[in-house]
Short mmCIF file of C-alpha atoms in Angstrom, two decimals:
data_model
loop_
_atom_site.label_atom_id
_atom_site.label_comp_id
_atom_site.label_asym_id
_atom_site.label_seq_id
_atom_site.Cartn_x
_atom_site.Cartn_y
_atom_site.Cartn_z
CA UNK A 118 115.36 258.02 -59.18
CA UNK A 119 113.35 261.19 -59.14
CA UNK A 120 110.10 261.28 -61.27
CA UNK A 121 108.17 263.87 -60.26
CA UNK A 122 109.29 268.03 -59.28
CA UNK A 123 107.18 270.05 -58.08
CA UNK A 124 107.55 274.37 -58.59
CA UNK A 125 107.87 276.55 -56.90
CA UNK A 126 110.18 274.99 -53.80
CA UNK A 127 107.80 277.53 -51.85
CA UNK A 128 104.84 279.76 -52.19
CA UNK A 129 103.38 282.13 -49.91
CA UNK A 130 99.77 284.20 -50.78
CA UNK A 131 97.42 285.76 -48.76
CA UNK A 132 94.63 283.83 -47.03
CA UNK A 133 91.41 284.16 -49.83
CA UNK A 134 94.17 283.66 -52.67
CA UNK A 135 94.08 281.01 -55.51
CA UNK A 136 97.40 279.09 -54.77
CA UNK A 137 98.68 277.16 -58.29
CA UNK A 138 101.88 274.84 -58.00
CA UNK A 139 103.51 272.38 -60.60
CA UNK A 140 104.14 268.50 -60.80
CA UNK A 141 106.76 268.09 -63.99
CA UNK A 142 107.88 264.32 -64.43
CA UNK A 143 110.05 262.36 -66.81
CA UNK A 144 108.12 259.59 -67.96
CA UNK A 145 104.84 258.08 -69.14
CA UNK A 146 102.62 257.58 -66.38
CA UNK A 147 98.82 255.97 -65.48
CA UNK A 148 98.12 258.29 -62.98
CA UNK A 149 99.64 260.66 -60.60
CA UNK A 150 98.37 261.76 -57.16
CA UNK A 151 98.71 265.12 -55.17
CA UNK A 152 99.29 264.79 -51.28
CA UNK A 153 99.50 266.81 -48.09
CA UNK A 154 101.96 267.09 -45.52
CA UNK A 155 100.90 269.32 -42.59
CA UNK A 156 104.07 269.42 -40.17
CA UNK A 157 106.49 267.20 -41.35
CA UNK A 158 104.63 263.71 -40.82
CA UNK A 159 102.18 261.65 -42.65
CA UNK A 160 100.84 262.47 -45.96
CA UNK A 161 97.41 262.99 -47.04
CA UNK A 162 96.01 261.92 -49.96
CA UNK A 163 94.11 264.52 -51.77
CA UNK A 164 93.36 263.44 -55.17
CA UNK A 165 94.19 261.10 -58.22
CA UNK A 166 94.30 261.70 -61.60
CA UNK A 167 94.47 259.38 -64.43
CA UNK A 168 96.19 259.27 -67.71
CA UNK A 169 92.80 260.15 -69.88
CA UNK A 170 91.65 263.13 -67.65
CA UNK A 171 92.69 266.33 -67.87
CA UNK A 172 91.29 267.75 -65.48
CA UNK A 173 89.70 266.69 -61.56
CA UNK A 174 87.94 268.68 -59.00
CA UNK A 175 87.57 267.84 -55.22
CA UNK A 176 86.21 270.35 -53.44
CA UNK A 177 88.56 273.71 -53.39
CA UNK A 178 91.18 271.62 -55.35
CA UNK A 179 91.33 271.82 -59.26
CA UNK A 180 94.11 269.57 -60.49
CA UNK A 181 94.96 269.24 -64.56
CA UNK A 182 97.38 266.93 -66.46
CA UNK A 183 98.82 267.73 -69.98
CA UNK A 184 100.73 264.06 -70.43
CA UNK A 185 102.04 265.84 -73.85
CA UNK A 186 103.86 268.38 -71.47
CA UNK A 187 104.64 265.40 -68.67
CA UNK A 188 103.02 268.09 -66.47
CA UNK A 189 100.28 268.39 -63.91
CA UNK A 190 98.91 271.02 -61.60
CA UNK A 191 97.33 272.00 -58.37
CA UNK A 192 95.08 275.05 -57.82
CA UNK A 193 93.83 275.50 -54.46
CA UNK A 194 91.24 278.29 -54.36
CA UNK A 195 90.18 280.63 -52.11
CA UNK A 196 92.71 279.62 -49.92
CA UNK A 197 92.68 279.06 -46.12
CA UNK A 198 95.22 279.44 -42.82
CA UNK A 199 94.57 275.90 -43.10
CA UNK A 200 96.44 275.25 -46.17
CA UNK A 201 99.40 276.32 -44.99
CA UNK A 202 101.21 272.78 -45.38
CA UNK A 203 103.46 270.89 -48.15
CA UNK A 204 101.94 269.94 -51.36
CA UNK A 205 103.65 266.83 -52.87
CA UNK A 206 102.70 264.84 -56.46
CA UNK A 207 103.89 261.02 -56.64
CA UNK A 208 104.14 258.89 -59.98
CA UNK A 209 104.82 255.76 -60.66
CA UNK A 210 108.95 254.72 -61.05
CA UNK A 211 108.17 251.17 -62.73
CA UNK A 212 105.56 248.60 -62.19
CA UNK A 213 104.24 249.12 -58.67
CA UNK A 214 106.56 251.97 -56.97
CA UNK A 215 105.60 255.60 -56.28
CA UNK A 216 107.72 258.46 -56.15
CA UNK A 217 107.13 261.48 -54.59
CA UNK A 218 108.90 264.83 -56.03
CA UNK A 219 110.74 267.50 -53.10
CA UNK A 220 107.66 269.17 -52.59
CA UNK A 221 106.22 272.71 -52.55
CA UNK A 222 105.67 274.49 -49.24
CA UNK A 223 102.72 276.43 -49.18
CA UNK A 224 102.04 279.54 -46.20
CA UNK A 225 99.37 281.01 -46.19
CA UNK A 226 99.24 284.75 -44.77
CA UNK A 227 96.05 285.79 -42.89
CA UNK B 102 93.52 249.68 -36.40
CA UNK B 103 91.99 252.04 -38.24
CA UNK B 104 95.45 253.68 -39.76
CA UNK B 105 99.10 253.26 -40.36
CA UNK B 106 100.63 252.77 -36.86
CA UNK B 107 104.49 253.63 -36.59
CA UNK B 108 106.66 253.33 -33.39
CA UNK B 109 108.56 254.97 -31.84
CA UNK B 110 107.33 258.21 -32.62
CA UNK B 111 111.12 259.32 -32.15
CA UNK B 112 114.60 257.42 -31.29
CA UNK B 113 117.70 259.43 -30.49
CA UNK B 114 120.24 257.11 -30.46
CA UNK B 115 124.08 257.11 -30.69
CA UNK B 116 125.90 256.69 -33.87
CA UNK B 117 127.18 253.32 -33.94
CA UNK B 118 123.97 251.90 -32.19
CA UNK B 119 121.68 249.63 -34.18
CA UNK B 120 117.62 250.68 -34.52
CA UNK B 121 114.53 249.17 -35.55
CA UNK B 122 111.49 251.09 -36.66
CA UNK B 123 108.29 249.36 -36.53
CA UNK B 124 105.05 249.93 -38.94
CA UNK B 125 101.93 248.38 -38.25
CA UNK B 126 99.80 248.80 -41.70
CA UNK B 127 95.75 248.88 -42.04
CA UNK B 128 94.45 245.81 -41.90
CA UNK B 129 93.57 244.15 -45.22
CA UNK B 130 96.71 246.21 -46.87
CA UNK B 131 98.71 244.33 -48.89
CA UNK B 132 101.14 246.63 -50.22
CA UNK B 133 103.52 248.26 -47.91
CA UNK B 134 106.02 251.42 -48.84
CA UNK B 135 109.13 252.74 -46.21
CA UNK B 136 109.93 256.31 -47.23
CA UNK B 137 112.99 258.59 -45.34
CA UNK B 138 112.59 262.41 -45.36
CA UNK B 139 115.46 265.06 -44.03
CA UNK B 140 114.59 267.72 -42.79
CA UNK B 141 112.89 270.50 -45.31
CA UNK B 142 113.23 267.79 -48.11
CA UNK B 143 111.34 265.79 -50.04
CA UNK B 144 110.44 261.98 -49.77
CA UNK B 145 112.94 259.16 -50.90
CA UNK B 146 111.65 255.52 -51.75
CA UNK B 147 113.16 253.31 -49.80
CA UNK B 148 111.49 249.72 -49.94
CA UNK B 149 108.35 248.28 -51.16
CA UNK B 150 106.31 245.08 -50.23
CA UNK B 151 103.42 243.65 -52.07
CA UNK B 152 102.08 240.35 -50.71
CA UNK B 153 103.75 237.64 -51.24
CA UNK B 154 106.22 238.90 -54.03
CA UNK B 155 110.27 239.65 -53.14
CA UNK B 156 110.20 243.24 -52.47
CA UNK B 157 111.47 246.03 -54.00
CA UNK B 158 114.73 247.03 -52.14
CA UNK B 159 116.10 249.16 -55.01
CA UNK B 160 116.26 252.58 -52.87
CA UNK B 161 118.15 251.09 -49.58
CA UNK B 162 121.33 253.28 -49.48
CA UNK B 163 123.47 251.08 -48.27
CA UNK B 164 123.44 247.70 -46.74
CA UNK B 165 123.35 248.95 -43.02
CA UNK B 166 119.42 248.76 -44.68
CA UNK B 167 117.39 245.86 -44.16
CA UNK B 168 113.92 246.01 -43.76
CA UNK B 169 111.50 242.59 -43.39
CA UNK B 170 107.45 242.09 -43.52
CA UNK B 171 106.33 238.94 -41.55
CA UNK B 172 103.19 237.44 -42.24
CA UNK B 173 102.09 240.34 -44.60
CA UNK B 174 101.40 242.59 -42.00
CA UNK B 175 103.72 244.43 -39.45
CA UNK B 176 106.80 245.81 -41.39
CA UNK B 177 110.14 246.41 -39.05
CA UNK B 178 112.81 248.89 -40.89
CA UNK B 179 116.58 248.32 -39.03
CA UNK B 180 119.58 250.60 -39.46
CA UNK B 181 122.53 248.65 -38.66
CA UNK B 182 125.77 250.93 -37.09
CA UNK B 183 123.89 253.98 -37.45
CA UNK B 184 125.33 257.40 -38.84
CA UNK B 185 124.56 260.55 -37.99
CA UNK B 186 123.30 261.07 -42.13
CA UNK B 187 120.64 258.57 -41.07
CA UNK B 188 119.06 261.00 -39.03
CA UNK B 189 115.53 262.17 -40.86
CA UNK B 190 111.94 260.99 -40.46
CA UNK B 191 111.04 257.36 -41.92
CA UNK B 192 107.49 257.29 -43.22
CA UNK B 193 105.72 254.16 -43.80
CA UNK B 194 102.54 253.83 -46.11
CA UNK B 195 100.16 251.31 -47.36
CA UNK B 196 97.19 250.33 -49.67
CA UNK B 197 95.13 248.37 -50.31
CA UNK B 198 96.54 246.49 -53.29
CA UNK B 199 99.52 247.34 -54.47
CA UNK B 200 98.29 249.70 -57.93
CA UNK B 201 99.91 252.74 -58.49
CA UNK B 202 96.51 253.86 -58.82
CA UNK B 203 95.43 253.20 -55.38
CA UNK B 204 96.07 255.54 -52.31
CA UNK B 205 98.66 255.65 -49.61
CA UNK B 206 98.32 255.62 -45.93
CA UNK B 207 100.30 257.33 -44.06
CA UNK B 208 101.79 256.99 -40.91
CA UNK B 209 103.26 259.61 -38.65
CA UNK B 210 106.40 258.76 -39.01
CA UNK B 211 109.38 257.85 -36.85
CA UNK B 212 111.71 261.06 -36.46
CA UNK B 213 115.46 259.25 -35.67
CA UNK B 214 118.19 261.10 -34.30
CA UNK B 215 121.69 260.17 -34.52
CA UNK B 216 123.99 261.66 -32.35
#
């Protein structure tokens, strides 16, 4: 069953750019995370966020969660060629289990 | 090691054929996750382990699915009378305890090919 979705499917900016993209899920959560995929293999963590924050910084990322709009966020600023990967949220479907949501592929122009 | 070890990086293999994946988790791990991607899509649970417990085999798609953890550790994923729909990368993860709030590990993934 599908939790999470991200939006948009894709995003392209140019390379100094803020790049924002959207977790929606369906359920009450604990936490949800944010990972990486650079092409097409193993994921990257990149950062957690838990049902009493809002908002968490690491770095160039910015994430937010608004649990009253089942939504969360991802703002990547002053982006790099080095982005240029898929962005993926997972949340929990029951106890234990994480799902991950189809993803948003990000390029980054230089 | 010091990560999520898969293997084979890729197996083409004819449809009919039967495969086994392999994942060898971080030491210590005891949770253990197999996800499937296709191609430009996202990632779909498959099956989850966590210690000692029965897993969770609730996203198998069919019973050609079977996938067993011995000793806690290595994790082998077999496709029985392959199709050529299984074809799409199978991911394996762990962590450290199980908790959705806890990371996953990634491997690199084992990119099958049916033919």
């Amino acid at each position: 069953s599908q939790q999470g979705e991200e939006d948009p499917q894709a995003l392209s900016i140019q390379e100094g750019e803020n790049a924002t993209m959207n977790c929606s899920y369906k359920t009450s959560i604990n936490n949800l995370q944010w990972y990486r995929q650079n092409s097409g293999r193993g994921l990257v963590h990149l950062i957690l966020i838990r049902s009493n924050e809002r908002e968490k910084h690491s770095g160039r990322l910015r994430v937010t969660l608004d649990t009253s709009k089942k939504s969360s966020s991802l703002l990547i600023t002053a982006s790099r060629a080095a982005d240029t990967a898929s962005y993926f949220c997972a949340t929990e479907a029951g106890a234990q289990k994480l799902v991950f949501g189809q993803g948003t592929r990000l390029t980054i122009n230089p | 090691g010091a990560g999520v070890s898969q293997s084979p990086s890729n197996k083409v293999t004819e449809k009919g054929k039967d495969v086994e994946l392999r994942c060898d988790p971080i030491s210590g791990h005891t949770a253990l996750y197999w996800y499937r991607q296709s191609l430009g899509q996202g990632l779909e649970f498959l099956i989850y382990f966590q210690g000692n417990s029965a897993p969770d085999k609730s996203g198998l798609p069919s019973d050609r699915f079977s996938a067993e953890r011995t000793g806690g550790s290595v994790s082998t994923l077999t496709i029985q009378r392959t199709q050529q729909e299984d074809s799409a990368v199978y991911l394996c993860a762990s962590s450290k305890g199980g908790s959705t709030n806890e990371k996953l590990f990634f491997g690199s993934g084992t990119q099958l090919s049916v033919l």
